[in-house]
Every structure is written in C-alpha cells, then in structure tokens.
C-alpha cells in the first residue's frame, strides 16, 4: 500500500528522528520560557506599582503584533553586522566581532526561540494575572499572620490555586508552539541545514514546496497523533489526583 509505505519511510528515516528532537526541544524550551516569564510578570503586575494599567496594556503589544513582523524585527536585531544585539555585546567587550546567530547551525534555534518566547509570553502573563486576581486575599493575610514568608505563600497558596490555570495555559501554549510556523519560516526558513526545522516546517516543505502531498499528509497525521497523545496523557496525569477542570 502506497499510503502505508509513506509512514514506514518516515518513521525509519534519519530526518524524522532529527525533526522529532528539534520539535520537542522547540516546544519544551518555548513553553517553559513563556510559562516562567509569564508567571513572573503576572506576579509583578499584580503588585502595587506605578503605571500598572499602562504596563498591563503594553505587555500585550508583542502578542498583538503579527508573528511574521515580530520575526523580521528579531532577524534584524540578531543580524551579524547591523543587529542591535551584536552591537551591545561588542560594546560590553563580550565578543570581538558580530556573530551570525541565525546562520550558525549550533545556536540558530536559540535565536528563533527567543523571538517565540517574546511573542508568546504576554498571553501567559495575562492568563496568570487573571488567575492571581481570583485568589482570595484573605488567604495571604491569614498566612502572613501565621508567619509565612513570601516564598511559602507562593508555594502553598499561589501555586495550588493556580493549578487549573497553569494546566490550561500550558496546554494551549504547547499546541500553539507545536504548530508555530511564521516565526521559524520568516527568520530561518528551517535552516541552516534543517537545524531549526520542526514537523510543521517539514510538512510545508515536503507537501507544498516539493509537491509530495502524500508524504506531507503522512507527516501531518503523525504530528496530529503526537499532539493528541500528549493532550490525553497531560490531562490524565492532572486529573489523576481527583481534581476537575
């Protein structure tokens, strides 16, 4: 069967192993970065700071800008000759000459993932901020009276109360990061030598650019199954403790 043969060829190919590793790295690092930064920003914005309303609105700007535009901006920031990042590093004496981040197979993925984290963090921050505001202030007041320090309040009050919010936010972020296309394609096109390609990028290249629709469709089905299995396992692990969404 021709269709079945596509799956056999894909699952036994070296490029599939490479894509699987790169997609997993892209998703894990990206979601972890967005989650941690989003939580830190949300905690900061919940506090009594000047211009809190302004900052809450400003933090949404990166998420509201089209991904392709943000990717172009970061591509220029990381440019080896004209980029602001290299200029700062040279000024600080960290490097002697500009580094072609997006042209280096070893670090290109880092240059792209930074842009993706920048784009996706505001969404996580707003979701976490909404969750933080729903936590009764009386819990913190009672804990403070009992002598609990801020870290203890965060560990025993904030995190447990945010568990459902964190679950939904990270699940959505995982799906969106997995299927992310614009950022990678605009910044590197999956290069250099496929080191920033993910399953989604490869599906586009194989199915549309190369015209191999059958193989591209097979890659799509495999990608969907990975997402489905992840979502089911993730939700079961969460609900095993008897909690509900």
PDB file of C-alpha atoms in Angstrom:
ATOM      1  CA  UNK A   1       0.000   0.000   0.000  1.00  0.00           C
ATOM      2  CA  UNK A   2       1.468   3.369  -1.084  1.00  0.00           C
ATOM      3  CA  UNK A   3      -0.051   5.317   1.813  1.00  0.00           C
ATOM      4  CA  UNK A   4       1.261   2.894   4.427  1.00  0.00           C
ATOM      5  CA  UNK A   5       4.678   2.966   2.769  1.00  0.00           C
ATOM      6  CA  UNK A   6       4.895   6.704   3.428  1.00  0.00           C
ATOM      7  CA  UNK A   7       4.560   6.105   7.177  1.00  0.00           C
ATOM      8  CA  UNK A   8       7.176   3.344   7.155  1.00  0.00           C
ATOM      9  CA  UNK A   9       9.653   5.525   5.278  1.00  0.00           C
ATOM     10  CA  UNK A  10       9.058   8.495   7.576  1.00  0.00           C
ATOM     11  CA  UNK A  11       9.292   6.594  10.869  1.00  0.00           C
ATOM     12  CA  UNK A  12      12.512   4.838   9.824  1.00  0.00           C
ATOM     13  CA  UNK A  13      14.241   7.894   8.342  1.00  0.00           C
ATOM     14  CA  UNK A  14      17.071   9.837   9.981  1.00  0.00           C
ATOM     15  CA  UNK A  15      15.398  13.161   9.237  1.00  0.00           C
ATOM     16  CA  UNK A  16      12.335  12.115  11.251  1.00  0.00           C
ATOM     17  CA  UNK A  17      14.486  11.452  14.325  1.00  0.00           C
ATOM     18  CA  UNK A  18      16.138  14.836  13.866  1.00  0.00           C
ATOM     19  CA  UNK A  19      12.794  16.598  13.416  1.00  0.00           C
ATOM     20  CA  UNK A  20      11.337  14.844  16.457  1.00  0.00           C
ATOM     21  CA  UNK A  21      14.227  16.014  18.641  1.00  0.00           C
ATOM     22  CA  UNK A  22      14.135  19.567  17.280  1.00  0.00           C
ATOM     23  CA  UNK A  23      10.354  19.826  17.622  1.00  0.00           C
ATOM     24  CA  UNK A  24      10.493  18.527  21.199  1.00  0.00           C
ATOM     25  CA  UNK A  25      13.267  20.979  22.086  1.00  0.00           C
ATOM     26  CA  UNK A  26      11.376  23.827  20.441  1.00  0.00           C
ATOM     27  CA  UNK A  27       8.180  23.059  22.371  1.00  0.00           C
ATOM     28  CA  UNK A  28       9.727  22.296  25.784  1.00  0.00           C
ATOM     29  CA  UNK A  29      12.067  25.297  25.881  1.00  0.00           C
ATOM     30  CA  UNK A  30       9.493  27.626  24.364  1.00  0.00           C
ATOM     31  CA  UNK A  31       6.613  26.680  26.660  1.00  0.00           C
ATOM     32  CA  UNK A  32       8.845  26.628  29.748  1.00  0.00           C
ATOM     33  CA  UNK A  33      10.208  30.080  28.929  1.00  0.00           C
ATOM     34  CA  UNK A  34       6.768  31.562  28.300  1.00  0.00           C
ATOM     35  CA  UNK A  35       5.330  29.982  31.438  1.00  0.00           C
ATOM     36  CA  UNK A  36       8.096  31.102  33.800  1.00  0.00           C
ATOM     37  CA  UNK A  37       8.380  34.617  32.393  1.00  0.00           C
ATOM     38  CA  UNK A  38       4.610  34.962  32.183  1.00  0.00           C
ATOM     39  CA  UNK A  39       4.213  33.980  35.826  1.00  0.00           C
ATOM     40  CA  UNK A  40       6.950  36.379  36.960  1.00  0.00           C
ATOM     41  CA  UNK A  41       5.406  39.247  35.005  1.00  0.00           C
ATOM     42  CA  UNK A  42       1.910  38.445  36.303  1.00  0.00           C
ATOM     43  CA  UNK A  43       3.104  38.445  39.917  1.00  0.00           C
ATOM     44  CA  UNK A  44       4.857  41.764  39.340  1.00  0.00           C
ATOM     45  CA  UNK A  45       1.817  43.343  37.670  1.00  0.00           C
ATOM     46  CA  UNK A  46      -0.450  42.201  40.492  1.00  0.00           C
ATOM     47  CA  UNK A  47       1.613  44.223  42.938  1.00  0.00           C
ATOM     48  CA  UNK A  48       1.093  47.878  43.734  1.00  0.00           C
ATOM     49  CA  UNK A  49       3.348  49.523  41.142  1.00  0.00           C
ATOM     50  CA  UNK A  50       3.122  52.873  39.389  1.00  0.00           C
ATOM     51  CA  UNK A  51       1.637  52.746  35.921  1.00  0.00           C
ATOM     52  CA  UNK A  52       0.197  49.287  36.464  1.00  0.00           C
ATOM     53  CA  UNK A  53      -2.626  49.808  33.958  1.00  0.00           C
ATOM     54  CA  UNK A  54      -0.182  51.070  31.345  1.00  0.00           C
ATOM     55  CA  UNK A  55       2.140  48.094  31.762  1.00  0.00           C
ATOM     56  CA  UNK A  56      -0.749  45.642  31.594  1.00  0.00           C
ATOM     57  CA  UNK A  57      -1.694  47.067  28.215  1.00  0.00           C
ATOM     58  CA  UNK A  58       1.898  47.426  26.996  1.00  0.00           C
ATOM     59  CA  UNK A  59       2.718  43.789  27.723  1.00  0.00           C
ATOM     60  CA  UNK A  60       0.028  42.735  25.250  1.00  0.00           C
ATOM     61  CA  UNK A  61       1.673  44.533  22.327  1.00  0.00           C
ATOM     62  CA  UNK A  62       4.154  41.738  21.395  1.00  0.00           C
ATOM     63  CA  UNK A  63       1.301  39.225  21.319  1.00  0.00           C
ATOM     64  CA  UNK A  64      -0.901  41.523  19.218  1.00  0.00           C
ATOM     65  CA  UNK A  65       1.722  42.140  16.532  1.00  0.00           C
ATOM     66  CA  UNK A  66       1.621  39.603  13.658  1.00  0.00           C
ATOM     67  CA  UNK A  67       4.185  36.871  14.214  1.00  0.00           C
ATOM     68  CA  UNK A  68       5.881  37.450  10.869  1.00  0.00           C
ATOM     69  CA  UNK A  69       6.506  41.128  11.674  1.00  0.00           C
ATOM     70  CA  UNK A  70       7.993  40.270  15.075  1.00  0.00           C
ATOM     71  CA  UNK A  71      10.165  37.648  13.400  1.00  0.00           C
ATOM     72  CA  UNK A  72      11.504  40.207  10.906  1.00  0.00           C
ATOM     73  CA  UNK A  73      12.328  42.580  13.769  1.00  0.00           C
ATOM     74  CA  UNK A  74      14.246  39.873  15.629  1.00  0.00           C
ATOM     75  CA  UNK A  75      16.038  38.854  12.453  1.00  0.00           C
ATOM     76  CA  UNK A  76      17.407  42.383  12.222  1.00  0.00           C
ATOM     77  CA  UNK A  77      18.186  42.541  15.948  1.00  0.00           C
ATOM     78  CA  UNK A  78      20.309  39.406  15.558  1.00  0.00           C
ATOM     79  CA  UNK A  79      21.950  40.479  12.284  1.00  0.00           C
ATOM     80  CA  UNK A  80      25.755  39.921  12.473  1.00  0.00           C
ATOM     81  CA  UNK A  81      26.643  43.371  11.067  1.00  0.00           C
ATOM     82  CA  UNK A  82      23.746  45.707  11.739  1.00  0.00           C
ATOM     83  CA  UNK A  83      21.999  43.988  14.625  1.00  0.00           C
ATOM     84  CA  UNK A  84      21.499  45.706  17.969  1.00  0.00           C
ATOM     85  CA  UNK A  85      22.306  42.541  19.920  1.00  0.00           C
ATOM     86  CA  UNK A  86      25.774  42.162  18.435  1.00  0.00           C
ATOM     87  CA  UNK A  87      26.428  45.896  18.855  1.00  0.00           C
ATOM     88  CA  UNK A  88      25.664  45.656  22.573  1.00  0.00           C
ATOM     89  CA  UNK A  89      27.785  42.525  23.046  1.00  0.00           C
ATOM     90  CA  UNK A  90      30.729  44.162  21.258  1.00  0.00           C
ATOM     91  CA  UNK A  91      30.324  47.340  23.313  1.00  0.00           C
ATOM     92  CA  UNK A  92      30.394  45.297  26.520  1.00  0.00           C
ATOM     93  CA  UNK A  93      33.531  43.505  25.348  1.00  0.00           C
ATOM     94  CA  UNK A  94      31.872  40.083  25.393  1.00  0.00           C
ATOM     95  CA  UNK A  95      32.649  39.450  21.712  1.00  0.00           C
ATOM     96  CA  UNK A  96      35.157  40.989  19.292  1.00  0.00           C
ATOM     97  CA  UNK A  97      33.044  40.820  16.148  1.00  0.00           C
ATOM     98  CA  UNK A  98      29.453  40.171  15.168  1.00  0.00           C
ATOM     99  CA  UNK A  99      28.104  36.632  15.416  1.00  0.00           C
ATOM    100  CA  UNK A 100      25.792  35.284  12.737  1.00  0.00           C
ATOM    101  CA  UNK A 101      23.377  33.676  15.175  1.00  0.00           C
ATOM    102  CA  UNK A 102      20.780  32.607  12.621  1.00  0.00           C
ATOM    103  CA  UNK A 103      23.469  31.302  10.275  1.00  0.00           C
ATOM    104  CA  UNK A 104      25.152  29.125  12.889  1.00  0.00           C
ATOM    105  CA  UNK A 105      23.749  25.549  12.963  1.00  0.00           C
ATOM    106  CA  UNK A 106      24.606  25.194  16.659  1.00  0.00           C
ATOM    107  CA  UNK A 107      22.822  28.279  18.005  1.00  0.00           C
ATOM    108  CA  UNK A 108      20.314  29.299  15.318  1.00  0.00           C
ATOM    109  CA  UNK A 109      17.462  27.612  17.206  1.00  0.00           C
ATOM    110  CA  UNK A 110      18.219  29.791  20.252  1.00  0.00           C
ATOM    111  CA  UNK A 111      17.862  32.934  18.165  1.00  0.00           C
ATOM    112  CA  UNK A 112      14.460  31.770  16.945  1.00  0.00           C
ATOM    113  CA  UNK A 113      13.196  30.522  20.307  1.00  0.00           C
ATOM    114  CA  UNK A 114      13.949  33.883  21.930  1.00  0.00           C
ATOM    115  CA  UNK A 115      11.643  35.542  19.405  1.00  0.00           C
ATOM    116  CA  UNK A 116       8.928  32.937  20.009  1.00  0.00           C
ATOM    117  CA  UNK A 117       9.134  33.407  23.782  1.00  0.00           C
ATOM    118  CA  UNK A 118       8.907  37.180  23.343  1.00  0.00           C
ATOM    119  CA  UNK A 119       5.768  36.774  21.242  1.00  0.00           C
ATOM    120  CA  UNK A 120       4.005  34.214  23.452  1.00  0.00           C
ATOM    121  CA  UNK A 121       4.853  35.427  26.963  1.00  0.00           C
ATOM    122  CA  UNK A 122       2.225  38.240  27.116  1.00  0.00           C
ATOM    123  CA  UNK A 123      -0.628  35.761  26.648  1.00  0.00           C
ATOM    124  CA  UNK A 124       0.643  33.638  29.520  1.00  0.00           C
ATOM    125  CA  UNK A 125       1.129  36.713  31.700  1.00  0.00           C
ATOM    126  CA  UNK A 126      -2.443  37.930  31.186  1.00  0.00           C
ATOM    127  CA  UNK A 127      -3.899  34.473  31.863  1.00  0.00           C
ATOM    128  CA  UNK A 128      -1.848  34.089  35.042  1.00  0.00           C
ATOM    129  CA  UNK A 129      -2.718  37.619  36.151  1.00  0.00           C
ATOM    130  CA  UNK A 130      -6.415  36.820  35.850  1.00  0.00           C
ATOM    131  CA  UNK A 131      -5.837  33.684  37.918  1.00  0.00           C
ATOM    132  CA  UNK A 132      -3.903  35.586  40.583  1.00  0.00           C
ATOM    133  CA  UNK A 133      -6.672  38.153  40.931  1.00  0.00           C
ATOM    134  CA  UNK A 134      -9.190  35.392  41.598  1.00  0.00           C
ATOM    135  CA  UNK A 135      -7.281  34.150  44.664  1.00  0.00           C
ATOM    136  CA  UNK A 136      -8.918  35.428  47.886  1.00  0.00           C
ATOM    137  CA  UNK A 137      -6.661  37.999  49.551  1.00  0.00           C
ATOM    138  CA  UNK A 138      -7.721  36.620  52.918  1.00  0.00           C
ATOM    139  CA  UNK A 139      -5.593  33.517  52.337  1.00  0.00           C
ATOM    140  CA  UNK A 140      -2.449  35.630  52.140  1.00  0.00           C
ATOM    141  CA  UNK A 141      -3.445  37.733  55.136  1.00  0.00           C
ATOM    142  CA  UNK A 142      -4.040  34.630  57.247  1.00  0.00           C
ATOM    143  CA  UNK A 143      -0.730  33.141  56.123  1.00  0.00           C
ATOM    144  CA  UNK A 144       1.106  36.377  56.952  1.00  0.00           C
ATOM    145  CA  UNK A 145      -0.391  36.380  60.438  1.00  0.00           C
ATOM    146  CA  UNK A 146       0.863  32.820  60.897  1.00  0.00           C
ATOM    147  CA  UNK A 147       4.354  33.979  59.950  1.00  0.00           C
ATOM    148  CA  UNK A 148       4.542  32.551  56.438  1.00  0.00           C
ATOM    149  CA  UNK A 149       7.170  34.177  54.248  1.00  0.00           C
ATOM    150  CA  UNK A 150       6.543  35.240  50.657  1.00  0.00           C
ATOM    151  CA  UNK A 151       8.112  32.100  49.208  1.00  0.00           C
ATOM    152  CA  UNK A 152       5.954  29.924  51.467  1.00  0.00           C
ATOM    153  CA  UNK A 153       2.845  31.865  50.446  1.00  0.00           C
ATOM    154  CA  UNK A 154       3.751  31.378  46.798  1.00  0.00           C
ATOM    155  CA  UNK A 155       4.390  27.665  47.239  1.00  0.00           C
ATOM    156  CA  UNK A 156       1.415  26.746  49.410  1.00  0.00           C
ATOM    157  CA  UNK A 157      -1.199  29.284  48.270  1.00  0.00           C
ATOM    158  CA  UNK A 158      -0.419  30.741  44.853  1.00  0.00           C
ATOM    159  CA  UNK A 159       0.706  27.614  43.002  1.00  0.00           C
ATOM    160  CA  UNK A 160      -2.101  25.324  44.259  1.00  0.00           C
ATOM    161  CA  UNK A 161      -4.714  27.986  43.489  1.00  0.00           C
ATOM    162  CA  UNK A 162      -3.281  28.499  40.001  1.00  0.00           C
ATOM    163  CA  UNK A 163      -3.040  24.803  39.153  1.00  0.00           C
ATOM    164  CA  UNK A 164      -6.024  24.739  36.793  1.00  0.00           C
ATOM    165  CA  UNK A 165      -4.993  27.992  35.142  1.00  0.00           C
ATOM    166  CA  UNK A 166      -1.445  26.733  34.604  1.00  0.00           C
ATOM    167  CA  UNK A 167      -2.790  23.489  33.111  1.00  0.00           C
ATOM    168  CA  UNK A 168      -4.971  25.241  30.539  1.00  0.00           C
ATOM    169  CA  UNK A 169      -2.382  27.897  29.696  1.00  0.00           C
ATOM    170  CA  UNK A 170       0.474  25.440  29.193  1.00  0.00           C
ATOM    171  CA  UNK A 171      -1.711  23.061  27.186  1.00  0.00           C
ATOM    172  CA  UNK A 172      -2.760  25.855  24.829  1.00  0.00           C
ATOM    173  CA  UNK A 173       0.800  27.162  24.627  1.00  0.00           C
ATOM    174  CA  UNK A 174       2.094  23.676  23.823  1.00  0.00           C
ATOM    175  CA  UNK A 175      -0.351  23.274  20.947  1.00  0.00           C
ATOM    176  CA  UNK A 176       0.353  26.749  19.550  1.00  0.00           C
ATOM    177  CA  UNK A 177       4.122  26.335  19.869  1.00  0.00           C
ATOM    178  CA  UNK A 178       3.989  22.915  18.223  1.00  0.00           C
ATOM    179  CA  UNK A 179       2.115  24.253  15.189  1.00  0.00           C
ATOM    180  CA  UNK A 180       4.077  27.521  15.050  1.00  0.00           C
ATOM    181  CA  UNK A 181       5.196  28.301  11.509  1.00  0.00           C
ATOM    182  CA  UNK A 182       5.549  32.047  10.871  1.00  0.00           C
ATOM    183  CA  UNK A 183       8.382  32.753  13.311  1.00  0.00           C
ATOM    184  CA  UNK A 184      10.659  29.931  12.178  1.00  0.00           C
ATOM    185  CA  UNK A 185       9.932  30.319   8.485  1.00  0.00           C
ATOM    186  CA  UNK A 186      10.453  34.096   8.487  1.00  0.00           C
ATOM    187  CA  UNK A 187      13.687  34.004  10.478  1.00  0.00           C
ATOM    188  CA  UNK A 188      15.484  30.945   9.090  1.00  0.00           C
ATOM    189  CA  UNK A 189      13.234  29.034   6.699  1.00  0.00           C
ATOM    190  CA  UNK A 190      14.114  25.940   8.730  1.00  0.00           C
ATOM    191  CA  UNK A 191      17.852  26.371   8.136  1.00  0.00           C
ATOM    192  CA  UNK A 192      20.739  26.373   8.332  1.00  0.00           C
ATOM    193  CA  UNK A 193      20.861  22.749   7.068  1.00  0.00           C
ATOM    194  CA  UNK A 194      17.454  21.992   8.637  1.00  0.00           C
ATOM    195  CA  UNK A 195      18.681  22.663  12.202  1.00  0.00           C
ATOM    196  CA  UNK A 196      15.662  24.840  13.034  1.00  0.00           C
ATOM    197  CA  UNK A 197      13.089  22.765  11.155  1.00  0.00           C
ATOM    198  CA  UNK A 198      10.179  21.263  13.059  1.00  0.00           C
ATOM    199  CA  UNK A 199       7.499  18.840  11.928  1.00  0.00           C
ATOM    200  CA  UNK A 200       5.301  21.734  10.813  1.00  0.00           C
ATOM    201  CA  UNK A 201       8.075  23.341   8.756  1.00  0.00           C
ATOM    202  CA  UNK A 202       8.896  19.979   7.175  1.00  0.00           C
ATOM    203  CA  UNK A 203       5.247  19.350   6.319  1.00  0.00           C
ATOM    204  CA  UNK A 204       5.185  22.619   4.380  1.00  0.00           C
ATOM    205  CA  UNK A 205       8.471  21.938   2.607  1.00  0.00           C
ATOM    206  CA  UNK A 206       7.641  18.356   1.655  1.00  0.00           C
ATOM    207  CA  UNK A 207       3.950  18.746   0.893  1.00  0.00           C
ATOM    208  CA  UNK A 208       3.747  22.193  -0.702  1.00  0.00           C
ATOM    209  CA  UNK A 209       7.221  23.232  -1.836  1.00  0.00           C
ATOM    210  CA  UNK A 210       8.224  19.816  -3.155  1.00  0.00           C
ATOM    211  CA  UNK A 211       4.707  18.837  -4.214  1.00  0.00           C
ATOM    212  CA  UNK A 212       4.775  15.492  -2.385  1.00  0.00           C
ATOM    213  CA  UNK A 213       1.276  15.742  -0.939  1.00  0.00           C
ATOM    214  CA  UNK A 214       1.098  12.100   0.158  1.00  0.00           C
ATOM    215  CA  UNK A 215       4.263  12.296   2.231  1.00  0.00           C
ATOM    216  CA  UNK A 216       3.267  15.708   3.564  1.00  0.00           C
ATOM    217  CA  UNK A 217      -0.130  14.348   4.629  1.00  0.00           C
ATOM    218  CA  UNK A 218       1.575  11.433   6.391  1.00  0.00           C
ATOM    219  CA  UNK A 219       3.764  13.874   8.334  1.00  0.00           C
ATOM    220  CA  UNK A 220       0.616  15.847   9.245  1.00  0.00           C
ATOM    221  CA  UNK A 221      -1.137  12.763  10.627  1.00  0.00           C
ATOM    222  CA  UNK A 222       1.931  11.835  12.682  1.00  0.00           C
ATOM    223  CA  UNK A 223       2.123  15.364  14.080  1.00  0.00           C
ATOM    224  CA  UNK A 224      -1.573  15.315  14.985  1.00  0.00           C
ATOM    225  CA  UNK A 225      -1.183  11.972  16.766  1.00  0.00           C
ATOM    226  CA  UNK A 226       1.714  13.327  18.815  1.00  0.00           C
ATOM    227  CA  UNK A 227      -0.397  16.281  19.932  1.00  0.00           C
ATOM    228  CA  UNK A 228      -3.390  14.048  20.700  1.00  0.00           C
ATOM    229  CA  UNK A 229      -1.347  11.615  22.799  1.00  0.00           C
ATOM    230  CA  UNK A 230       0.305  14.485  24.665  1.00  0.00           C
ATOM    231  CA  UNK A 231      -3.026  16.160  25.456  1.00  0.00           C
ATOM    232  CA  UNK A 232      -4.620  12.914  26.691  1.00  0.00           C
ATOM    233  CA  UNK A 233      -1.645  11.962  28.875  1.00  0.00           C
ATOM    234  CA  UNK A 234      -1.306  15.513  30.197  1.00  0.00           C
ATOM    235  CA  UNK A 235      -4.966  15.711  31.209  1.00  0.00           C
ATOM    236  CA  UNK A 236      -4.970  12.227  32.751  1.00  0.00           C
ATOM    237  CA  UNK A 237      -1.911  12.966  34.859  1.00  0.00           C
ATOM    238  CA  UNK A 238      -3.567  16.147  36.078  1.00  0.00           C
ATOM    239  CA  UNK A 239      -6.958  14.591  36.852  1.00  0.00           C
ATOM    240  CA  UNK A 240      -5.437  11.515  38.499  1.00  0.00           C
ATOM    241  CA  UNK A 241      -5.381  13.444  41.748  1.00  0.00           C
ATOM    242  CA  UNK A 242      -9.166  13.710  41.614  1.00  0.00           C
ATOM    243  CA  UNK A 243      -9.259  17.360  40.519  1.00  0.00           C
ATOM    244  CA  UNK A 244     -11.515  18.687  37.807  1.00  0.00           C
ATOM    245  CA  UNK A 245     -11.020  21.467  35.291  1.00  0.00           C
TER     246      UNK A 245
END
